[in-house]
Amino acid sequence: MIDIASNPYKADFPLLAAKPEIAFLDSGATAQRPACVLDAQRTFYETMNANPLRGLYSLSVEATEAIERVRAQIARLIGAVDDRGRALARDVVFTRNASESLNIVAKCFAPCVLEPGDEVAITIMEHHSNLIPWQQACRAAGATLVYLYPETDGTLTDEEIAAKIGPRTKIVSAAHVSNVLGVENPIRKLADAVHAQGGYLVTDAAQSVPHMAVDVRALGVDFLAFSGHKALGPMGIGVLWGRHELLEMMPPMLTGGEMIDSVTEQDAVWAPVPEKFEAGTQDAAGIFATGAALTYLTETVGYDAVREREEALIAYAMERLATLPYVQIIGPAEASRHHGVISFNVEGIHPHDVASILDMSGVCVRAGHHCAQPLLTWLRVENLACCRASLAFYNDASDIDRFIDALGSVWSTFHGDN
């Protein structure tokens, strides 16, 4: 049984070690960074700082090789390998964040396949980054945006999938894990359903890669996006993976330096994938540090330990929240279905007030619509806002206890001690 009272990881995170008075419960927005990630970013600038791809001298070559090693590392991480287990690194595109990755698919791939009368299906649970781009793509193509609605506990039923994915469905785009409900969506079922219609499956894995092993082949996806900063890496690095033949058929979203093979006065030939999608100077230090983050996540800690510890933390938090009659959980009642995320409201108190008072006790949670306004509208959540406590393996029981005690302070602030 996991001992969540002890914490073998918190000392690895400089901010958490320097601020023991806080309980950081907002990892779904951005994770904390271990020292090895901060060290890696500094190491890049101190030992190999040069513009990658653009120089034949040793520093530039070293910077280029560093980026390519991380590209291959990410391909292996997400199961993008050939039948002999070799990383398909060329299919990994570096972007600024998951939002940019999803926008590339909607703006560059969708026009290649969408025609008037086609449908794009997404879930009502989507983050705005996986919703607004599809609104625009459908509007531009004369296609229709269709929503899959889960049960109130977040379950996407087989019946809903069969009803919404049909002969006109060209693209399905869905979050692997909801950033509000914490539920894991049945990505393989969605992939099989849309592939049966000759369509394509896009997955937002921003909330899954930090918590669980992801395998693009096992999931059957055609595109996958995630952000480095939610997986212990620096801000400003995103990943887009796509099947190579699909990336080949897409035009670039940004044009400029290093994404071309040749240029004449009136025309240009694009560089091969992935450089075609990486115009301008990349954040090489950030990419290098993202590699260090993923090494720490998968090797120093390991996904098995991440899962076991986070499951125990969520179970403890849900057990303690159940003792507070004024707290309403949004999403499934089962702790096992909350992948790092617990959204809730306190009866009669605005979420912004809850978060502000929690902050006075050193508890950091998110409050608002969480970039998921259609979901909160559909769930009829009051004020279209809720609080979200999002946990990571570096949390411990003391963080949960501080959180629960602080919720008591929230209630007493508005209702007195009785």
Short mmCIF file of C-alpha atoms in Angstrom, two decimals:
data_model
loop_
_atom_site.label_atom_id
_atom_site.label_comp_id
_atom_site.label_asym_id
_atom_site.label_seq_id
_atom_site.Cartn_x
_atom_site.Cartn_y
_atom_site.Cartn_z
CA MET A 1 0.00 0.00 0.00
CA ILE A 2 1.27 3.45 -0.95
CA ASP A 3 2.34 5.64 1.97
CA ILE A 4 1.08 9.09 1.00
CA ALA A 5 2.08 10.49 4.39
CA SER A 6 5.70 10.37 3.30
CA ASN A 7 6.95 12.15 0.21
CA PRO A 8 10.10 10.97 -1.57
CA TYR A 9 9.65 13.49 -4.40
CA LYS A 10 8.88 16.95 -2.99
CA ALA A 11 12.56 17.66 -2.28
CA ASP A 12 13.28 17.28 -6.02
CA PHE A 13 11.15 20.35 -6.76
CA PRO A 14 12.86 23.60 -5.75
CA LEU A 15 9.68 25.67 -5.49
CA LEU A 16 7.96 23.11 -3.28
CA ALA A 17 11.06 22.67 -1.14
CA ALA A 18 11.42 26.44 -0.74
CA LYS A 19 7.73 26.98 0.07
CA PRO A 20 6.67 24.19 2.46
CA GLU A 21 3.80 26.40 3.61
CA ILE A 22 1.85 25.87 0.36
CA ALA A 23 -0.22 22.95 -0.89
CA PHE A 24 0.08 23.14 -4.66
CA LEU A 25 -3.08 21.60 -6.10
CA ASP A 26 -3.08 23.14 -9.57
CA SER A 27 -0.88 20.74 -11.52
CA GLY A 28 -3.60 20.34 -14.15
CA ALA A 29 -2.88 23.93 -15.17
CA THR A 30 0.89 23.57 -15.01
CA ALA A 31 3.17 21.19 -13.16
CA GLN A 32 6.05 22.10 -10.93
CA ARG A 33 9.54 21.50 -12.32
CA PRO A 34 12.13 19.23 -10.73
CA ALA A 35 15.64 20.58 -10.32
CA CYS A 36 16.95 18.39 -13.13
CA VAL A 37 14.73 20.26 -15.60
CA LEU A 38 15.91 23.66 -14.42
CA ASP A 39 19.49 22.40 -14.56
CA ALA A 40 19.01 21.06 -18.09
CA GLN A 41 17.77 24.38 -19.42
CA ARG A 42 20.74 26.16 -17.89
CA THR A 43 23.13 23.47 -19.14
CA PHE A 44 21.96 24.00 -22.70
CA TYR A 45 22.70 27.71 -22.57
CA GLU A 46 26.02 27.20 -20.81
CA THR A 47 27.40 24.37 -22.93
CA MET A 48 25.70 24.17 -26.34
CA ASN A 49 23.99 27.50 -26.97
CA ALA A 50 23.74 27.86 -30.72
CA ASN A 51 20.99 28.01 -33.31
CA PRO A 52 20.12 24.42 -34.23
CA LEU A 53 19.97 23.35 -37.88
CA ARG A 54 21.70 26.52 -39.05
CA GLY A 55 25.38 26.00 -38.45
CA LEU A 56 28.07 23.53 -39.42
CA TYR A 57 30.22 24.31 -36.40
CA SER A 58 30.27 21.95 -33.44
CA LEU A 59 28.05 23.93 -31.07
CA SER A 60 25.24 24.13 -33.62
CA VAL A 61 25.62 20.47 -34.49
CA GLU A 62 25.46 19.57 -30.79
CA ALA A 63 22.32 21.67 -30.33
CA THR A 64 20.73 20.00 -33.35
CA GLU A 65 21.60 16.54 -32.08
CA ALA A 66 20.17 17.39 -28.65
CA ILE A 67 16.82 18.34 -30.19
CA GLU A 68 16.75 15.21 -32.34
CA ARG A 69 17.43 12.99 -29.33
CA VAL A 70 14.43 14.46 -27.55
CA ARG A 71 12.33 14.05 -30.68
CA ALA A 72 13.18 10.35 -30.73
CA GLN A 73 12.62 10.10 -26.96
CA ILE A 74 9.10 11.49 -27.35
CA ALA A 75 8.34 9.14 -30.23
CA ARG A 76 9.27 6.17 -28.03
CA LEU A 77 7.35 7.64 -25.09
CA ILE A 78 4.07 7.73 -27.03
CA GLY A 79 4.60 4.46 -28.88
CA ALA A 80 5.35 6.04 -32.25
CA VAL A 81 7.64 3.24 -33.36
CA ASP A 82 7.87 0.94 -36.36
CA ASP A 83 7.38 -2.80 -36.29
CA ARG A 84 11.00 -3.25 -35.20
CA GLY A 85 10.58 -0.85 -32.28
CA ARG A 86 12.54 2.01 -33.86
CA ALA A 87 11.39 5.51 -33.00
CA LEU A 88 9.57 7.34 -35.80
CA ALA A 89 11.08 10.62 -34.70
CA ARG A 90 10.32 12.44 -37.96
CA ASP A 91 6.61 12.34 -37.08
CA VAL A 92 7.10 14.40 -33.90
CA VAL A 93 6.63 18.14 -34.45
CA PHE A 94 7.66 20.67 -31.80
CA THR A 95 5.21 23.52 -31.20
CA ARG A 96 4.64 26.08 -28.43
CA ASN A 97 1.89 24.15 -26.65
CA ALA A 98 -0.96 21.68 -27.16
CA SER A 99 -3.21 24.54 -28.31
CA GLU A 100 -0.90 25.30 -31.22
CA SER A 101 -0.63 21.60 -32.05
CA LEU A 102 -4.41 21.24 -32.25
CA ASN A 103 -4.69 24.43 -34.28
CA ILE A 104 -2.23 23.03 -36.82
CA VAL A 105 -4.44 19.99 -37.31
CA ALA A 106 -7.63 22.05 -37.60
CA LYS A 107 -6.15 24.71 -39.87
CA CYS A 108 -3.82 22.59 -42.03
CA PHE A 109 -5.23 19.06 -42.06
CA ALA A 110 -8.98 19.68 -41.90
CA PRO A 111 -9.08 21.68 -45.17
CA CYS A 112 -7.43 18.71 -46.90
CA VAL A 113 -10.30 16.37 -46.08
CA LEU A 114 -13.39 18.38 -45.04
CA GLU A 115 -16.08 19.11 -47.64
CA PRO A 116 -19.46 20.83 -47.39
CA GLY A 117 -21.91 18.57 -45.59
CA ASP A 118 -19.23 16.66 -43.68
CA GLU A 119 -19.27 16.45 -39.90
CA VAL A 120 -16.64 16.90 -37.22
CA ALA A 121 -17.50 15.27 -33.89
CA ILE A 122 -16.09 16.39 -30.56
CA THR A 123 -17.20 15.86 -26.98
CA ILE A 124 -18.87 18.55 -24.90
CA MET A 125 -16.00 18.00 -22.43
CA GLU A 126 -13.36 19.57 -24.67
CA HIS A 127 -11.02 22.32 -23.57
CA HIS A 128 -11.55 25.40 -25.70
CA SER A 129 -8.26 24.60 -27.44
CA ASN A 130 -9.91 21.49 -28.89
CA LEU A 131 -13.23 23.18 -29.57
CA ILE A 132 -12.78 26.64 -31.08
CA PRO A 133 -10.39 25.44 -33.84
CA TRP A 134 -13.05 22.94 -34.96
CA GLN A 135 -15.75 25.62 -34.93
CA GLN A 136 -13.59 27.61 -37.32
CA ALA A 137 -12.63 24.62 -39.45
CA CYS A 138 -16.28 23.63 -39.89
CA ARG A 139 -17.31 27.18 -40.69
CA ALA A 140 -14.60 27.46 -43.35
CA ALA A 141 -15.48 24.12 -44.96
CA GLY A 142 -19.25 24.27 -44.71
CA ALA A 143 -19.18 21.29 -42.39
CA THR A 144 -21.20 20.68 -39.22
CA LEU A 145 -19.80 20.45 -35.70
CA VAL A 146 -21.47 17.62 -33.77
CA TYR A 147 -21.19 17.07 -30.01
CA LEU A 148 -21.03 13.82 -28.09
CA TYR A 149 -22.65 14.20 -24.68
CA PRO A 150 -21.59 11.96 -21.80
CA GLU A 151 -23.63 10.87 -18.84
CA THR A 152 -23.45 13.33 -15.93
CA ASP A 153 -20.58 11.27 -14.48
CA GLY A 154 -18.57 11.76 -17.67
CA THR A 155 -19.21 8.35 -19.25
CA LEU A 156 -19.37 8.34 -23.04
CA THR A 157 -21.70 5.48 -23.83
CA ASP A 158 -21.51 3.15 -26.80
CA GLU A 159 -24.98 4.34 -27.78
CA GLU A 160 -23.86 7.98 -27.90
CA ILE A 161 -20.82 7.08 -29.97
CA ALA A 162 -22.95 5.10 -32.44
CA ALA A 163 -25.50 7.91 -32.65
CA LYS A 164 -23.03 10.71 -33.32
CA ILE A 165 -20.33 9.08 -35.49
CA GLY A 166 -21.81 8.15 -38.83
CA PRO A 167 -21.29 8.22 -42.60
CA ARG A 168 -20.80 12.01 -42.71
CA THR A 169 -18.24 12.06 -39.87
CA LYS A 170 -14.83 12.95 -41.28
CA ILE A 171 -12.97 13.88 -38.08
CA VAL A 172 -13.43 13.06 -34.40
CA SER A 173 -11.38 15.06 -31.89
CA ALA A 174 -11.48 14.21 -28.20
CA ALA A 175 -9.53 14.72 -25.00
CA HIS A 176 -7.91 11.58 -23.66
CA VAL A 177 -8.62 12.83 -20.13
CA SER A 178 -11.05 15.64 -19.30
CA ASN A 179 -9.41 18.63 -17.64
CA VAL A 180 -12.60 19.24 -15.60
CA LEU A 181 -14.10 15.82 -14.84
CA GLY A 182 -10.83 13.89 -14.79
CA VAL A 183 -12.41 10.98 -16.67
CA GLU A 184 -10.58 8.98 -19.32
CA ASN A 185 -12.45 8.89 -22.60
CA PRO A 186 -12.72 5.67 -24.67
CA ILE A 187 -10.30 6.81 -27.34
CA ARG A 188 -9.91 3.41 -28.96
CA LYS A 189 -13.68 3.09 -29.39
CA LEU A 190 -13.86 6.56 -30.91
CA ALA A 191 -10.97 5.72 -33.25
CA ASP A 192 -12.58 2.48 -34.39
CA ALA A 193 -15.92 4.20 -34.94
CA VAL A 194 -14.56 7.02 -37.09
CA HIS A 195 -12.11 4.79 -38.97
CA ALA A 196 -15.04 2.56 -39.92
CA GLN A 197 -16.45 5.64 -41.69
CA GLY A 198 -13.14 6.43 -43.40
CA GLY A 199 -12.41 9.32 -41.05
CA TYR A 200 -9.67 10.40 -38.64
CA LEU A 201 -9.18 10.60 -34.87
CA VAL A 202 -7.41 13.53 -33.15
CA THR A 203 -6.56 13.30 -29.45
CA ASP A 204 -5.73 16.00 -26.93
CA ALA A 205 -3.42 14.20 -24.50
CA ALA A 206 -2.45 17.26 -22.43
CA GLN A 207 -4.07 15.78 -19.30
CA SER A 208 -3.05 12.15 -19.88
CA VAL A 209 0.68 12.18 -20.72
CA PRO A 210 1.57 13.57 -17.24
CA HIS A 211 -0.32 10.74 -15.52
CA MET A 212 -0.25 7.60 -17.64
CA ALA A 213 1.53 5.76 -20.40
CA VAL A 214 0.18 6.71 -23.83
CA ASP A 215 0.55 4.55 -26.94
CA VAL A 216 -0.64 6.05 -30.22
CA ARG A 217 -0.74 2.67 -31.94
CA ALA A 218 -2.76 1.00 -29.18
CA LEU A 219 -5.15 3.97 -29.08
CA GLY A 220 -5.50 3.99 -32.86
CA VAL A 221 -5.17 7.76 -33.14
CA ASP A 222 -4.14 9.69 -36.25
CA PHE A 223 -2.94 12.82 -34.43
CA LEU A 224 -1.97 13.42 -30.81
CA ALA A 225 -1.08 16.65 -29.00
CA PHE A 226 0.29 17.46 -25.56
CA SER A 227 2.15 20.21 -23.69
CA GLY A 228 5.52 19.85 -22.02
CA HIS A 229 4.72 22.15 -19.11
CA LYS A 230 1.98 19.89 -17.75
CA ALA A 231 4.47 17.00 -17.77
CA LEU A 232 7.13 18.71 -15.60
CA GLY A 233 8.81 20.49 -18.51
CA PRO A 234 9.24 24.20 -19.21
CA MET A 235 6.48 26.40 -20.56
CA GLY A 236 6.53 27.08 -24.28
CA ILE A 237 7.03 23.54 -25.61
CA GLY A 238 4.27 21.52 -27.22
CA VAL A 239 4.21 18.32 -29.23
CA LEU A 240 2.18 17.30 -32.25
CA TRP A 241 2.45 13.72 -33.46
CA GLY A 242 0.73 12.62 -36.63
CA ARG A 243 0.74 9.70 -39.00
CA HIS A 244 3.48 10.47 -41.49
CA GLU A 245 1.35 10.30 -44.63
CA LEU A 246 -1.09 12.79 -43.11
CA LEU A 247 1.65 15.21 -42.09
CA GLU A 248 3.03 14.94 -45.63
CA MET A 249 -0.27 15.99 -47.22
CA MET A 250 -0.72 19.04 -44.97
CA PRO A 251 0.58 22.53 -45.78
CA PRO A 252 2.48 24.36 -43.03
CA MET A 253 0.69 26.81 -40.75
CA LEU A 254 3.69 29.13 -40.34
CA THR A 255 6.20 29.97 -43.04
CA GLY A 256 9.65 31.45 -42.87
CA GLY A 257 13.11 30.30 -41.93
CA GLU A 258 14.17 26.66 -41.85
CA MET A 259 10.83 25.24 -42.99
CA ILE A 260 11.77 25.42 -46.66
CA ASP A 261 13.81 23.26 -48.98
CA SER A 262 14.25 25.93 -51.63
CA VAL A 263 12.94 29.39 -52.48
CA THR A 264 12.66 31.32 -55.72
CA GLU A 265 11.31 34.82 -56.28
CA GLN A 266 7.79 33.49 -56.80
CA ASP A 267 7.65 30.08 -55.15
CA ALA A 268 8.98 27.83 -52.42
CA VAL A 269 9.37 24.12 -51.77
CA TRP A 270 8.68 23.00 -48.22
CA ALA A 271 11.22 21.14 -46.15
CA PRO A 272 10.35 17.56 -45.24
CA VAL A 273 8.36 16.68 -42.11
CA PRO A 274 8.84 17.69 -39.31
CA GLU A 275 10.86 20.79 -40.26
CA LYS A 276 7.99 21.86 -42.53
CA PHE A 277 6.00 22.75 -39.41
CA GLU A 278 8.81 24.31 -37.37
CA ALA A 279 9.35 27.74 -38.87
CA GLY A 280 11.89 30.01 -37.23
CA THR A 281 14.23 29.40 -34.33
CA GLN A 282 12.99 26.69 -31.99
CA ASP A 283 13.20 26.91 -28.20
CA ALA A 284 16.10 24.50 -28.21
CA ALA A 285 16.82 24.89 -24.50
CA GLY A 286 13.18 24.25 -23.70
CA ILE A 287 13.13 21.14 -25.86
CA PHE A 288 16.31 19.89 -24.20
CA ALA A 289 14.78 20.49 -20.76
CA THR A 290 11.56 18.77 -21.83
CA GLY A 291 13.65 15.70 -22.51
CA ALA A 292 15.01 15.89 -18.96
CA ALA A 293 11.46 16.26 -17.63
CA LEU A 294 10.22 13.19 -19.45
CA THR A 295 13.24 11.19 -18.33
CA TYR A 296 12.51 12.15 -14.71
CA LEU A 297 8.81 11.33 -15.14
CA THR A 298 9.27 7.95 -16.79
CA GLU A 299 12.56 6.70 -15.35
CA THR A 300 13.27 8.40 -12.01
CA VAL A 301 9.64 8.11 -10.93
CA GLY A 302 7.98 5.83 -13.49
CA TYR A 303 4.39 5.72 -14.64
CA ASP A 304 3.53 2.83 -12.33
CA ALA A 305 4.59 4.85 -9.28
CA VAL A 306 2.83 7.93 -10.64
CA ARG A 307 -0.41 6.01 -11.07
CA GLU A 308 -0.28 4.26 -7.70
CA ARG A 309 0.56 7.40 -5.77
CA GLU A 310 -1.97 9.61 -7.53
CA GLU A 311 -4.72 7.01 -7.15
CA ALA A 312 -4.03 6.88 -3.41
CA LEU A 313 -4.00 10.67 -3.14
CA ILE A 314 -7.26 11.04 -5.06
CA ALA A 315 -8.92 8.33 -2.95
CA TYR A 316 -7.83 10.05 0.25
CA ALA A 317 -9.00 13.45 -1.00
CA MET A 318 -12.38 12.09 -2.08
CA GLU A 319 -12.81 10.31 1.25
CA ARG A 320 -12.10 13.48 3.17
CA LEU A 321 -14.27 15.65 0.89
CA ALA A 322 -17.17 13.26 1.53
CA THR A 323 -17.12 14.40 5.18
CA LEU A 324 -17.96 17.96 4.12
CA PRO A 325 -21.71 18.06 3.35
CA TYR A 326 -21.44 21.48 1.74
CA VAL A 327 -19.01 20.30 -0.98
CA GLN A 328 -20.45 19.12 -4.29
CA ILE A 329 -18.21 16.94 -6.48
CA ILE A 330 -18.56 17.55 -10.21
CA GLY A 331 -18.00 14.33 -12.14
CA PRO A 332 -17.90 10.67 -11.14
CA ALA A 333 -18.37 9.58 -7.56
CA GLU A 334 -15.70 6.90 -7.89
CA ALA A 335 -12.25 8.14 -6.94
CA SER A 336 -10.65 5.68 -9.37
CA ARG A 337 -12.11 7.59 -12.34
CA HIS A 338 -10.55 10.93 -11.40
CA HIS A 339 -7.20 11.02 -13.17
CA GLY A 340 -5.45 13.70 -11.14
CA VAL A 341 -8.47 16.04 -11.14
CA ILE A 342 -11.27 16.74 -8.67
CA SER A 343 -13.67 19.54 -9.57
CA PHE A 344 -16.09 20.77 -6.94
CA ASN A 345 -18.17 23.63 -5.63
CA VAL A 346 -18.95 24.80 -2.12
CA GLU A 347 -22.66 25.32 -1.59
CA GLY A 348 -23.71 28.95 -1.89
CA ILE A 349 -20.15 30.34 -2.23
CA HIS A 350 -18.72 31.55 -5.53
CA PRO A 351 -15.70 29.52 -6.68
CA HIS A 352 -13.57 32.66 -6.92
CA ASP A 353 -14.24 33.37 -3.24
CA VAL A 354 -13.45 29.77 -2.38
CA ALA A 355 -10.12 29.90 -4.19
CA SER A 356 -9.19 33.25 -2.65
CA ILE A 357 -9.85 32.06 0.89
CA LEU A 358 -8.04 28.79 0.25
CA ASP A 359 -5.07 30.84 -0.89
CA MET A 360 -4.99 32.56 2.52
CA SER A 361 -4.23 29.11 3.94
CA GLY A 362 -1.57 28.42 1.34
CA VAL A 363 -3.76 26.12 -0.78
CA CYS A 364 -3.49 26.63 -4.53
CA VAL A 365 -6.50 25.54 -6.58
CA ARG A 366 -8.00 26.69 -9.85
CA ALA A 367 -11.35 28.48 -10.03
CA GLY A 368 -13.36 29.48 -13.10
CA HIS A 369 -14.69 27.81 -16.21
CA HIS A 370 -11.40 25.98 -16.90
CA CYS A 371 -11.66 26.77 -20.63
CA ALA A 372 -14.65 24.42 -20.79
CA GLN A 373 -17.68 26.71 -20.81
CA PRO A 374 -19.89 24.45 -22.98
CA LEU A 375 -19.35 21.58 -20.53
CA LEU A 376 -20.28 23.67 -17.50
CA THR A 377 -23.29 25.05 -19.37
CA TRP A 378 -24.45 21.53 -20.23
CA LEU A 379 -23.93 20.38 -16.63
CA ARG A 380 -25.85 23.46 -15.44
CA VAL A 381 -23.09 24.42 -13.06
CA GLU A 382 -24.06 27.59 -11.24
CA ASN A 383 -22.17 30.73 -12.32
CA LEU A 384 -20.53 28.63 -15.08
CA ALA A 385 -17.61 28.18 -12.70
CA CYS A 386 -16.21 25.65 -10.29
CA CYS A 387 -13.09 24.94 -8.29
CA ARG A 388 -10.56 22.34 -9.37
CA ALA A 389 -7.97 20.60 -7.24
CA SER A 390 -5.51 18.82 -9.50
CA LEU A 391 -2.95 16.53 -7.91
CA ALA A 392 0.40 15.11 -8.90
CA PHE A 393 2.66 12.42 -7.52
CA TYR A 394 4.69 15.06 -5.65
CA ASN A 395 1.72 15.84 -3.40
CA ASP A 396 1.18 14.06 -0.10
CA ALA A 397 -1.42 13.58 2.62
CA SER A 398 -0.43 16.82 4.33
CA ASP A 399 -1.43 18.75 1.21
CA ILE A 400 -4.85 17.10 1.27
CA ASP A 401 -5.27 17.74 4.99
CA ARG A 402 -4.42 21.41 4.56
CA PHE A 403 -6.90 21.59 1.68
CA ILE A 404 -9.72 20.03 3.73
CA ASP A 405 -9.01 22.21 6.77
CA ALA A 406 -8.99 25.30 4.55
CA LEU A 407 -12.36 24.35 3.07
CA GLY A 408 -13.66 24.36 6.63
CA SER A 409 -12.34 27.90 6.93
CA VAL A 410 -14.14 28.85 3.74
CA TRP A 411 -17.42 27.61 5.13
CA SER A 412 -16.96 29.23 8.53
CA THR A 413 -16.01 32.54 6.92
CA PHE A 414 -19.48 32.71 5.36
CA HIS A 415 -21.50 30.80 7.96
CA GLY A 416 -19.71 31.18 11.27
CA ASP A 417 -18.32 28.31 13.29
CA ASN A 418 -21.61 26.40 13.52
#
